[in-house]
Amino acid sequence: MSPVLEVDGLEVAFGDVPVVRGLSYELRAGEVLGIVGESGAGKSVAAAAVLGLLPPEAKVSGSVRLHGRELIGAPERELARIRGRTVSMVFQDPQSALTPVYRVGDQIAEAVRAHQRVTKEQAAVKAVDLLDLVGIPDPARRALAFPHEFSGGMRQRALIAMAIANDPDVIICDEPTTALDVTVQAQVLEVLRKAQCRTGAAIVLITHDLGVVAGFADRVLVMYAGRPVETGDVDDVYYRTRMPYTSGLLGSVPRVDGGGRRPLVPIEGGPPEPGRPAPGCPFAPRCPMREEACDDREPPLFEVGAGHRAACIRWADVRRADGGEQARAPREPVTRGPRTVLEVQGLVKRYPLMRGAMFRRRAGTVHAVAGISFDIREGETLGLVGESGSGKTTALTQILELAEPEEGRIVVLGCDTARLTAGQRAAVRRDMQVVFQDPAASLDPRMTVYDILAEPLRAHRAGAPGRRVAELLALVGLDTAHAARYPRELSGGQCQRVAIARALALEPRLLVLDEPVSALDMSIRAGVLNLLGALKDRLGLSYLFVAHDLAVVRYLADRVAVMQLGRIAEIGRAEAVYATPAHPYTQALLSAIPLPDPVRERSRERILLDGEPPSPADPPSGCRFRTRCPTFRGVLTAEERSLCVDAEPEVRPLGEDQAAACHYAEKLAVV
Amino acid sequence: MTLSEEEVAGDLEPAEPAPPSRGRVLAGRFLASRQGRAGVGVLALMFVLAFAGPLFAPWSHTDKDFAAFLEPPSGRHWFGTLQTGADVYALTLRGLQRSLIVGLLAALVSTALAALAGAFAGYFGGWTDRVLTWITDLLLALPAFLILAIMSPLFGSGQWPLFVLMLALFLWMVTAKITRGMTISLRQREFVRAARYLGVPPVKIIFSHVLPNLSSLLIVDATVNVSAAILAETSLSYFGFGIQPPDVSLGTLIADGSRTAIYAPWTFWFAAGLLVVTVLAVNVAGDALRDAFDPGAKGGR
């Protein structure tokens, strides 16, 4: 069978800066190719180049053949005929890929009419069919909705519907699920799979998530610094890795499975900047296996197995970078520490929902946080997990503001926030520090690193900062020379290290971490996570770790609290919650996370959630999860269901340090 | 678990770094740029000329040489004379003195007012915001020129600080409004929140985070205000308000000289030339200062 799409020696450069170099792949009908790489690896540019979508200043050379026809240099009219009909694209941001002023159904019908000679009515009917196919409930009514009335997951489904409207032979998906929550990601991937079955199209799946590729793709192409560095069957690349970069990536990803915390193996340094060609292998400066020959010239792709190629001169010696079998000792403090550093009891936060521009009136109430309770003992890490809209950020802000809560009580380091004196407030501010998600945004761009680190010391009059700044820099693994730099002169990982150093400047007791690694590239993440783990052990810190990524939380947390729609669904020791989650939501969440392990990923049974998360402005009666709950739908009898509808379940204990807010909680291993 | 080298590096003896705090880095970056050095150099030269220049001249700005009416430049009168016999060199330097002080001071005062009012209103919100916005709107609505004209008898000899203050008072409102808007958006940024959660007092946050991040706007505003203040003073003086005779400013000189500029160019061009050079130097220095504040500017390192 001849390939549908052949890319051969594709090169893209902006000005003198090469962005994609020597990219070649073939795609057969019905095949899924995963292209993996970090930001700046050139994967999106390569995809846009295939469709001729790059701005005119981009210099594209090489060859892209679709069914044997050359696309590079083809006239615009011919490309326009191909786009959307033979090759279609699904973008990362479904928000901006739909026109806000047209109805969703009309936009899909437009895609149909662009390439097929059908009447408006026929196209509208086809649009409804397509929406039905991608699993949008009540498609005839939904087709009349505007994009802003759709949730993120529904928009992405609508985009997939548009992409398959003309039965394309190739669908290019550029990070199709990156902006979505894990449970929605699982749904969307399922839709993509279904769409592929229906159309028989080949898919190019561009992503940075090794787990998504493992379960979805047949073949993988790993890109680094604009070049393909390893390509082959999924199993070959994941289990018989022949390129140190790939093995580094696989070793640096935290996973939800795999018996406790395996230490992560970070890749040193950061990706090279484009446009600074060094003669040797671009990965050599970060490579643990580097030898002198690596700097001589860039290694070509060696044939290392059947259909498996890797760009490394030492490919025969490459092994999976596992951090050894001796995993970090399982946490010994099974009994929790005696002293409580943070206690939250029955915390409630509501926001008024206002309508109208001239006469503002209250149209409703958003129950962002609806009564949550948890505590953190000294030396403990609590992971607060939840999808977007679960209220975790609101809860966090309430704690950080040290304001009196609407209802309930927050006790930070022994001080009730409702009765804080000015002196206590200053003391609490000193002992509770925060690290934000986006390291570049949380550092003042106009300050040098020295001033940034000296700021907390000056604010609390903690003596001359000079010496302490040097200590702090060393503590987070930075050089004293970094003190004179501005944040923008540092990489993302270095910025986050500075932010951590600032948080540690006053020797706090409690550190609040708000998604501290989710803005970082995956090869950088491991280093920051390891640093956080090491600092905690050395300085005896307590962490409140807020994240949406359960794998990251598992790596760091002693205890986990899973939030759903403003309530805690499940809370308990990390080992227990991950091994045998009891709440159906936790089970679904854990089973939705893709594992970077192709064999296990293919054989896994997924618990897919139905429908969309309800709005926090209008939560369902009784149990807040029941509208999406697989147990409620599939297992319970009508009699049992009435309890879920009528009574909101309280968090009740289920054995040793594990508790779930479900009337019918049942422990179940899902990972 | 095993830690990599860099993670346990905290045990090593750290070397004492020279504190590269913002003040030093800024000064270094400013003086490293050619623009900055040139701007400051020319400005300094202007001050030296304005204040030391008259010491070497045989005539003072009140003297009249009745032997030379409207004479071109010569050995006796370096810049020539006016119709009244007054020495243009002495007059121009005296005018430069006044204009430099009025222009620079009024610009500084008005920009400082704008920065403070805008930043405090934007950062604190609530009543602070309402009161400050009300004052700003009130001053915007008042006819500045009329009030200055009415107050002009107060600006007699030796009262120029009051004049500077009044001039500044009518220059800051628009910038204050822009500053307020930008502060409101800055307040939401994570580094400001981070500073708040660190326990940095609000006033300190305004001075160390908010204002430096608005510095590009404020510096451009200050440089524009220097010219605006000099020109406002000029037009006021032209109508006989502002700087009162026998005192002179570049404005009064240019106004008087413009009538004779065609057939006696020296009465006009020396004053006008010095004004242009001054404003240019301020702009160049302002640009360099803005680049020094902005870590992303080219040639900063």
mmCIF file of C-alpha atoms in Angstrom, chain B residues 1-298:
data_model
loop_
_atom_site.group_PDB
_atom_site.id
_atom_site.type_symbol
_atom_site.label_atom_id
_atom_site.label_comp_id
_atom_site.label_asym_id
_atom_site.label_seq_id
_atom_site.Cartn_x
_atom_site.Cartn_y
_atom_site.Cartn_z
ATOM 1 C CA MET B 1 17.075 8.905 47.014
ATOM 2 C CA THR B 2 20.067 10.196 45.216
ATOM 3 C CA LEU B 3 20.351 13.885 44.681
ATOM 4 C CA SER B 4 22.284 15.322 41.825
ATOM 5 C CA GLU B 5 25.246 17.541 42.540
ATOM 6 C CA GLU B 6 23.461 20.827 42.097
ATOM 7 C CA GLU B 7 20.705 19.973 44.507
ATOM 8 C CA VAL B 8 22.974 19.381 47.437
ATOM 9 C CA ALA B 9 25.233 22.238 46.491
ATOM 10 C CA GLY B 10 23.737 24.174 49.393
ATOM 11 C CA ASP B 11 26.313 22.666 51.678
ATOM 12 C CA LEU B 12 29.129 24.294 49.801
ATOM 13 C CA GLU B 13 30.514 27.544 51.124
ATOM 14 C CA PRO B 14 28.844 30.234 49.056
ATOM 15 C CA ALA B 15 30.903 33.145 47.900
ATOM 16 C CA GLU B 16 29.754 36.627 48.849
ATOM 17 C CA PRO B 17 28.336 38.273 45.753
ATOM 18 C CA ALA B 18 28.628 41.966 45.137
ATOM 19 C CA PRO B 19 25.050 43.095 45.633
ATOM 20 C CA PRO B 20 23.894 43.845 42.092
ATOM 21 C CA SER B 21 20.852 45.753 43.261
ATOM 22 C CA ARG B 22 18.674 47.738 40.973
ATOM 23 C CA GLY B 23 20.226 51.127 41.625
ATOM 24 C CA ARG B 24 23.691 50.039 40.612
ATOM 25 C CA VAL B 25 22.584 48.044 37.607
ATOM 26 C CA LEU B 26 20.502 50.990 36.389
ATOM 27 C CA ALA B 27 23.305 53.496 36.771
ATOM 28 C CA GLY B 28 25.683 51.139 35.032
ATOM 29 C CA ARG B 29 23.363 50.483 32.145
ATOM 30 C CA PHE B 30 22.471 54.154 31.775
ATOM 31 C CA LEU B 31 26.053 55.329 31.675
ATOM 32 C CA ALA B 32 27.067 52.463 29.409
ATOM 33 C CA SER B 33 24.822 53.759 26.650
ATOM 34 C CA ARG B 34 26.222 56.456 24.371
ATOM 35 C CA GLN B 35 22.863 58.207 24.286
ATOM 36 C CA GLY B 36 22.732 58.452 28.041
ATOM 37 C CA ARG B 37 26.219 59.904 28.316
ATOM 38 C CA ALA B 38 25.598 62.365 25.498
ATOM 39 C CA GLY B 39 22.234 63.523 26.868
ATOM 40 C CA VAL B 40 23.477 64.015 30.390
ATOM 41 C CA GLY B 41 26.676 65.658 29.109
ATOM 42 C CA VAL B 42 24.812 68.212 27.007
ATOM 43 C CA LEU B 43 22.397 68.965 29.825
ATOM 44 C CA ALA B 44 25.270 69.472 32.243
ATOM 45 C CA LEU B 45 26.947 71.752 29.695
ATOM 46 C CA MET B 46 23.740 73.784 29.468
ATOM 47 C CA PHE B 47 23.651 74.233 33.226
ATOM 48 C CA VAL B 48 27.305 75.267 33.314
ATOM 49 C CA LEU B 49 26.698 77.706 30.492
ATOM 50 C CA ALA B 50 23.583 79.140 32.130
ATOM 51 C CA PHE B 51 25.068 79.626 35.572
ATOM 52 C CA ALA B 52 28.801 80.091 34.968
ATOM 53 C CA GLY B 53 28.499 81.855 31.583
ATOM 54 C CA PRO B 54 27.329 85.242 32.879
ATOM 55 C CA LEU B 55 30.386 85.486 35.154
ATOM 56 C CA PHE B 56 32.615 85.950 32.124
ATOM 57 C CA ALA B 57 30.453 88.464 30.329
ATOM 58 C CA PRO B 58 31.042 92.183 30.696
ATOM 59 C CA TRP B 59 27.289 92.914 30.630
ATOM 60 C CA SER B 60 24.462 91.835 32.899
ATOM 61 C CA HIS B 61 20.928 91.171 31.659
ATOM 62 C CA THR B 62 19.663 94.469 33.036
ATOM 63 C CA ASP B 63 22.434 96.572 31.478
ATOM 64 C CA LYS B 64 21.769 98.592 28.344
ATOM 65 C CA ASP B 65 24.497 99.742 25.971
ATOM 66 C CA PHE B 66 23.240 103.022 24.549
ATOM 67 C CA ALA B 67 26.065 103.019 22.040
ATOM 68 C CA ALA B 68 24.846 99.893 20.289
ATOM 69 C CA PHE B 69 21.224 99.385 19.187
ATOM 70 C CA LEU B 70 20.424 96.198 17.243
ATOM 71 C CA GLU B 71 24.087 95.478 16.527
ATOM 72 C CA PRO B 72 25.126 92.092 15.060
ATOM 73 C CA PRO B 73 27.492 89.872 17.109
ATOM 74 C CA SER B 74 30.895 91.406 17.679
ATOM 75 C CA GLY B 75 33.815 91.312 20.128
ATOM 76 C CA ARG B 76 31.999 93.768 22.380
ATOM 77 C CA HIS B 77 28.620 92.044 22.313
ATOM 78 C CA TRP B 78 29.205 88.340 21.658
ATOM 79 C CA PHE B 79 25.627 87.583 20.591
ATOM 80 C CA GLY B 80 24.826 91.117 19.436
ATOM 81 C CA THR B 81 22.338 93.536 20.985
ATOM 82 C CA LEU B 82 18.612 94.244 20.939
ATOM 83 C CA GLN B 83 16.842 97.415 19.865
ATOM 84 C CA THR B 84 17.002 98.569 23.487
ATOM 85 C CA GLY B 85 20.768 98.089 23.563
ATOM 86 C CA ALA B 86 20.516 95.066 25.886
ATOM 87 C CA ASP B 87 23.217 92.420 25.480
ATOM 88 C CA VAL B 88 21.773 89.249 23.853
ATOM 89 C CA TYR B 89 24.422 86.977 25.410
ATOM 90 C CA ALA B 90 23.570 88.052 28.951
ATOM 91 C CA LEU B 91 19.842 87.936 28.267
ATOM 92 C CA THR B 92 19.967 84.481 26.649
ATOM 93 C CA LEU B 93 21.928 82.929 29.495
ATOM 94 C CA ARG B 94 19.599 84.486 32.062
ATOM 95 C CA GLY B 95 16.644 83.131 30.093
ATOM 96 C CA LEU B 96 18.278 79.715 29.846
ATOM 97 C CA GLN B 97 18.661 79.669 33.629
ATOM 98 C CA ARG B 98 14.992 80.315 34.155
ATOM 99 C CA SER B 99 13.790 77.982 31.424
ATOM 100 C CA LEU B 100 15.989 75.109 32.528
ATOM 101 C CA ILE B 101 14.767 75.358 36.063
ATOM 102 C CA VAL B 102 11.142 75.950 35.153
ATOM 103 C CA GLY B 103 11.070 73.233 32.496
ATOM 104 C CA LEU B 104 12.904 70.507 34.369
ATOM 105 C CA LEU B 105 11.298 71.181 37.712
ATOM 106 C CA ALA B 106 7.768 71.515 36.382
ATOM 107 C CA ALA B 107 8.177 68.308 34.391
ATOM 108 C CA LEU B 108 9.565 66.398 37.349
ATOM 109 C CA VAL B 109 6.914 67.674 39.726
ATOM 110 C CA SER B 110 4.048 66.976 37.341
ATOM 111 C CA THR B 111 5.250 63.472 36.464
ATOM 112 C CA ALA B 112 5.809 62.658 40.107
ATOM 113 C CA LEU B 113 2.310 63.908 40.911
ATOM 114 C CA ALA B 114 0.853 61.846 38.093
ATOM 115 C CA ALA B 115 2.733 58.717 39.147
ATOM 116 C CA LEU B 116 1.758 58.990 42.783
ATOM 117 C CA ALA B 117 -1.878 59.937 42.257
ATOM 118 C CA GLY B 118 -2.382 57.308 39.551
ATOM 119 C CA ALA B 119 -0.588 54.501 41.342
ATOM 120 C CA PHE B 120 -2.249 55.093 44.702
ATOM 121 C CA ALA B 121 -5.695 55.414 43.150
ATOM 122 C CA GLY B 122 -5.186 52.282 41.074
ATOM 123 C CA TYR B 123 -3.570 50.159 43.741
ATOM 124 C CA PHE B 124 -5.794 50.919 46.695
ATOM 125 C CA GLY B 125 -9.085 51.459 44.901
ATOM 126 C CA GLY B 126 -12.126 52.257 47.009
ATOM 127 C CA TRP B 127 -12.214 55.674 48.631
ATOM 128 C CA THR B 128 -8.632 56.575 47.799
ATOM 129 C CA ASP B 129 -9.464 55.980 44.169
ATOM 130 C CA ARG B 130 -12.694 57.952 44.293
ATOM 131 C CA VAL B 131 -11.131 61.011 45.953
ATOM 132 C CA LEU B 132 -8.072 61.068 43.703
ATOM 133 C CA THR B 133 -10.137 60.553 40.550
ATOM 134 C CA TRP B 134 -12.438 63.371 41.610
ATOM 135 C CA ILE B 135 -9.503 65.753 42.082
ATOM 136 C CA THR B 136 -8.048 64.723 38.732
ATOM 137 C CA ASP B 137 -11.329 65.310 36.928
ATOM 138 C CA LEU B 138 -11.802 68.642 38.653
ATOM 139 C CA LEU B 139 -8.400 69.914 37.575
ATOM 140 C CA LEU B 140 -8.995 68.674 34.042
ATOM 141 C CA ALA B 141 -12.166 70.716 33.893
ATOM 142 C CA LEU B 142 -10.577 73.951 35.148
ATOM 143 C CA PRO B 143 -9.325 76.397 32.511
ATOM 144 C CA ALA B 144 -5.619 76.262 33.284
ATOM 145 C CA PHE B 145 -4.577 79.229 31.180
ATOM 146 C CA LEU B 146 -7.106 81.568 32.744
ATOM 147 C CA ILE B 147 -6.176 80.620 36.281
ATOM 148 C CA LEU B 148 -2.480 81.083 35.555
ATOM 149 C CA ALA B 149 -3.268 84.435 34.000
ATOM 150 C CA ILE B 150 -5.300 85.523 36.996
ATOM 151 C CA MET B 151 -2.553 84.413 39.368
ATOM 152 C CA SER B 152 0.207 86.087 37.365
ATOM 153 C CA PRO B 153 0.560 89.122 39.675
ATOM 154 C CA LEU B 154 1.714 86.645 42.325
ATOM 155 C CA PHE B 155 4.611 85.502 40.141
ATOM 156 C CA GLY B 156 6.566 88.708 40.637
ATOM 157 C CA SER B 157 10.297 88.763 41.086
ATOM 158 C CA GLY B 158 11.635 85.867 43.095
ATOM 159 C CA GLN B 159 8.310 84.004 43.075
ATOM 160 C CA TRP B 160 9.230 81.544 40.286
ATOM 161 C CA PRO B 161 8.878 78.421 42.526
ATOM 162 C CA LEU B 162 5.179 79.191 42.845
ATOM 163 C CA PHE B 163 4.987 79.543 39.080
ATOM 164 C CA VAL B 164 6.669 76.151 38.616
ATOM 165 C CA LEU B 165 4.239 74.578 41.014
ATOM 166 C CA MET B 166 1.203 76.052 39.288
ATOM 167 C CA LEU B 167 2.536 74.984 35.893
ATOM 168 C CA ALA B 168 3.060 71.435 37.155
ATOM 169 C CA LEU B 169 -0.379 71.374 38.721
ATOM 170 C CA PHE B 170 -2.024 71.646 35.319
ATOM 171 C CA LEU B 171 0.151 69.112 33.505
ATOM 172 C CA TRP B 172 -0.301 65.839 35.404
ATOM 173 C CA MET B 173 -3.931 64.776 35.060
ATOM 174 C CA VAL B 174 -3.960 62.824 31.807
ATOM 175 C CA THR B 175 -0.867 60.863 32.759
ATOM 176 C CA ALA B 176 -2.384 60.140 36.156
ATOM 177 C CA LYS B 177 -5.402 58.594 34.482
ATOM 178 C CA ILE B 178 -3.230 56.389 32.278
ATOM 179 C CA THR B 179 -1.114 55.415 35.287
ATOM 180 C CA ARG B 180 -4.208 54.494 37.256
ATOM 181 C CA GLY B 181 -5.463 52.178 34.521
ATOM 182 C CA MET B 182 -2.109 50.479 34.138
ATOM 183 C CA THR B 183 -1.769 50.069 37.886
ATOM 184 C CA ILE B 184 -5.117 48.315 38.077
ATOM 185 C CA SER B 185 -3.937 45.749 35.547
ATOM 186 C CA LEU B 186 -0.529 45.447 37.235
ATOM 187 C CA ARG B 187 -2.200 44.791 40.573
ATOM 188 C CA GLN B 188 -3.563 41.508 39.214
ATOM 189 C CA ARG B 189 -0.167 40.335 38.005
ATOM 190 C CA GLU B 190 1.395 37.466 39.854
ATOM 191 C CA PHE B 191 4.555 39.229 40.922
ATOM 192 C CA VAL B 192 2.529 41.891 42.691
ATOM 193 C CA ARG B 193 0.412 39.236 44.352
ATOM 194 C CA ALA B 194 3.583 37.376 45.248
ATOM 195 C CA ALA B 195 4.978 40.487 46.930
ATOM 196 C CA ARG B 196 1.733 40.946 48.838
ATOM 197 C CA TYR B 197 1.778 37.362 50.055
ATOM 198 C CA LEU B 198 5.414 37.841 51.073
ATOM 199 C CA GLY B 199 4.238 40.506 53.455
ATOM 200 C CA VAL B 200 5.636 43.550 51.655
ATOM 201 C CA PRO B 201 3.712 46.659 52.764
ATOM 202 C CA PRO B 202 1.451 48.229 50.084
ATOM 203 C CA VAL B 203 3.303 51.537 49.802
ATOM 204 C CA LYS B 204 6.533 49.654 49.304
ATOM 205 C CA ILE B 205 4.921 47.514 46.607
ATOM 206 C CA ILE B 206 3.897 50.684 44.782
ATOM 207 C CA PHE B 207 7.422 52.046 44.848
ATOM 208 C CA SER B 208 9.313 48.840 44.152
ATOM 209 C CA HIS B 209 6.978 46.991 41.745
ATOM 210 C CA VAL B 210 4.270 49.207 40.327
ATOM 211 C CA LEU B 211 6.179 52.396 39.483
ATOM 212 C CA PRO B 212 9.288 50.687 38.012
ATOM 213 C CA ASN B 213 7.042 48.715 35.715
ATOM 214 C CA LEU B 214 5.424 51.937 34.568
ATOM 215 C CA SER B 215 8.789 53.654 34.144
ATOM 216 C CA SER B 216 8.713 53.624 30.341
ATOM 217 C CA LEU B 217 5.479 55.578 30.348
ATOM 218 C CA LEU B 218 6.590 57.927 33.112
ATOM 219 C CA ILE B 219 9.952 58.743 31.570
ATOM 220 C CA VAL B 220 8.455 59.431 28.174
ATOM 221 C CA ASP B 221 5.869 61.571 29.927
ATOM 222 C CA ALA B 222 8.538 63.494 31.835
ATOM 223 C CA THR B 223 10.576 64.223 28.716
ATOM 224 C CA VAL B 224 7.493 65.384 26.863
ATOM 225 C CA ASN B 225 6.554 67.487 29.867
ATOM 226 C CA VAL B 226 9.919 69.283 29.854
ATOM 227 C CA SER B 227 9.157 70.657 26.428
ATOM 228 C CA ALA B 228 5.508 71.207 27.336
ATOM 229 C CA ALA B 229 6.439 73.167 30.457
ATOM 230 C CA ILE B 230 8.982 75.316 28.620
ATOM 231 C CA LEU B 231 6.473 75.985 25.879
ATOM 232 C CA ALA B 232 3.652 76.712 28.321
ATOM 233 C CA GLU B 233 5.895 79.108 30.147
ATOM 234 C CA THR B 234 6.833 80.650 26.793
ATOM 235 C CA SER B 235 3.262 81.213 25.709
ATOM 236 C CA LEU B 236 2.287 82.567 29.120
ATOM 237 C CA SER B 237 5.237 84.913 29.079
ATOM 238 C CA TYR B 238 4.354 85.970 25.527
ATOM 239 C CA PHE B 239 1.042 87.255 26.827
ATOM 240 C CA GLY B 240 2.784 88.970 29.675
ATOM 241 C CA PHE B 241 1.851 86.470 32.377
ATOM 242 C CA GLY B 242 4.402 83.973 33.645
ATOM 243 C CA ILE B 243 7.964 85.299 34.033
ATOM 244 C CA GLN B 244 7.716 89.041 34.610
ATOM 245 C CA PRO B 245 10.175 91.692 33.394
ATOM 246 C CA PRO B 246 12.872 92.628 34.111
ATOM 247 C CA ASP B 247 13.397 88.898 34.477
ATOM 248 C CA VAL B 248 13.550 87.020 31.180
ATOM 249 C CA SER B 249 13.111 83.466 29.975
ATOM 250 C CA LEU B 250 13.847 81.791 26.665
ATOM 251 C CA GLY B 251 10.132 82.161 25.991
ATOM 252 C CA THR B 252 10.038 85.935 26.349
ATOM 253 C CA LEU B 253 13.244 86.224 24.343
ATOM 254 C CA ILE B 254 11.902 84.135 21.489
ATOM 255 C CA ALA B 255 8.645 86.033 21.568
ATOM 256 C CA ASP B 256 10.427 89.370 21.359
ATOM 257 C CA GLY B 257 13.039 88.155 18.912
ATOM 258 C CA SER B 258 10.511 86.691 16.492
ATOM 259 C CA ARG B 259 9.531 90.221 15.466
ATOM 260 C CA THR B 260 13.045 91.137 14.443
ATOM 261 C CA ALA B 261 14.180 87.643 13.378
ATOM 262 C CA ILE B 262 14.028 88.400 9.651
ATOM 263 C CA TYR B 263 16.472 91.335 9.562
ATOM 264 C CA ALA B 264 18.307 90.762 12.869
ATOM 265 C CA PRO B 265 18.501 86.970 13.196
ATOM 266 C CA TRP B 266 20.780 87.063 16.262
ATOM 267 C CA THR B 267 17.928 88.343 18.399
ATOM 268 C CA PHE B 268 16.049 85.100 17.768
ATOM 269 C CA TRP B 269 18.346 82.256 16.797
ATOM 270 C CA PHE B 270 20.546 82.017 19.907
ATOM 271 C CA ALA B 271 17.589 81.651 22.244
ATOM 272 C CA ALA B 272 15.734 79.323 19.885
ATOM 273 C CA GLY B 273 18.855 77.205 19.272
ATOM 274 C CA LEU B 274 19.523 76.752 22.984
ATOM 275 C CA LEU B 275 15.884 75.773 23.542
ATOM 276 C CA VAL B 276 16.044 73.139 20.802
ATOM 277 C CA VAL B 277 19.328 71.730 22.084
ATOM 278 C CA THR B 278 17.985 71.566 25.647
ATOM 279 C CA VAL B 279 14.787 69.757 24.689
ATOM 280 C CA LEU B 280 16.738 67.384 22.449
ATOM 281 C CA ALA B 281 19.206 66.562 25.224
ATOM 282 C CA VAL B 282 16.366 65.847 27.642
ATOM 283 C CA ASN B 283 14.726 63.525 25.138
ATOM 284 C CA VAL B 284 17.937 61.641 24.404
ATOM 285 C CA ALA B 285 18.707 61.232 28.092
ATOM 286 C CA GLY B 286 15.110 60.141 28.720
ATOM 287 C CA ASP B 287 15.317 57.484 26.038
ATOM 288 C CA ALA B 288 18.516 56.143 27.513
ATOM 289 C CA LEU B 289 16.992 56.101 30.976
ATOM 290 C CA ARG B 290 13.964 54.227 29.682
ATOM 291 C CA ASP B 291 16.201 51.626 28.033
ATOM 292 C CA ALA B 292 18.179 51.286 31.241
ATOM 293 C CA PHE B 293 14.962 50.530 33.119
ATOM 294 C CA ASP B 294 13.786 48.032 30.561
ATOM 295 C CA PRO B 295 15.700 44.752 30.848
ATOM 296 C CA GLY B 296 14.561 43.747 27.380
ATOM 297 C CA ALA B 297 15.962 46.763 25.568
ATOM 298 C CA LYS B 298 18.696 46.192 23.058
#
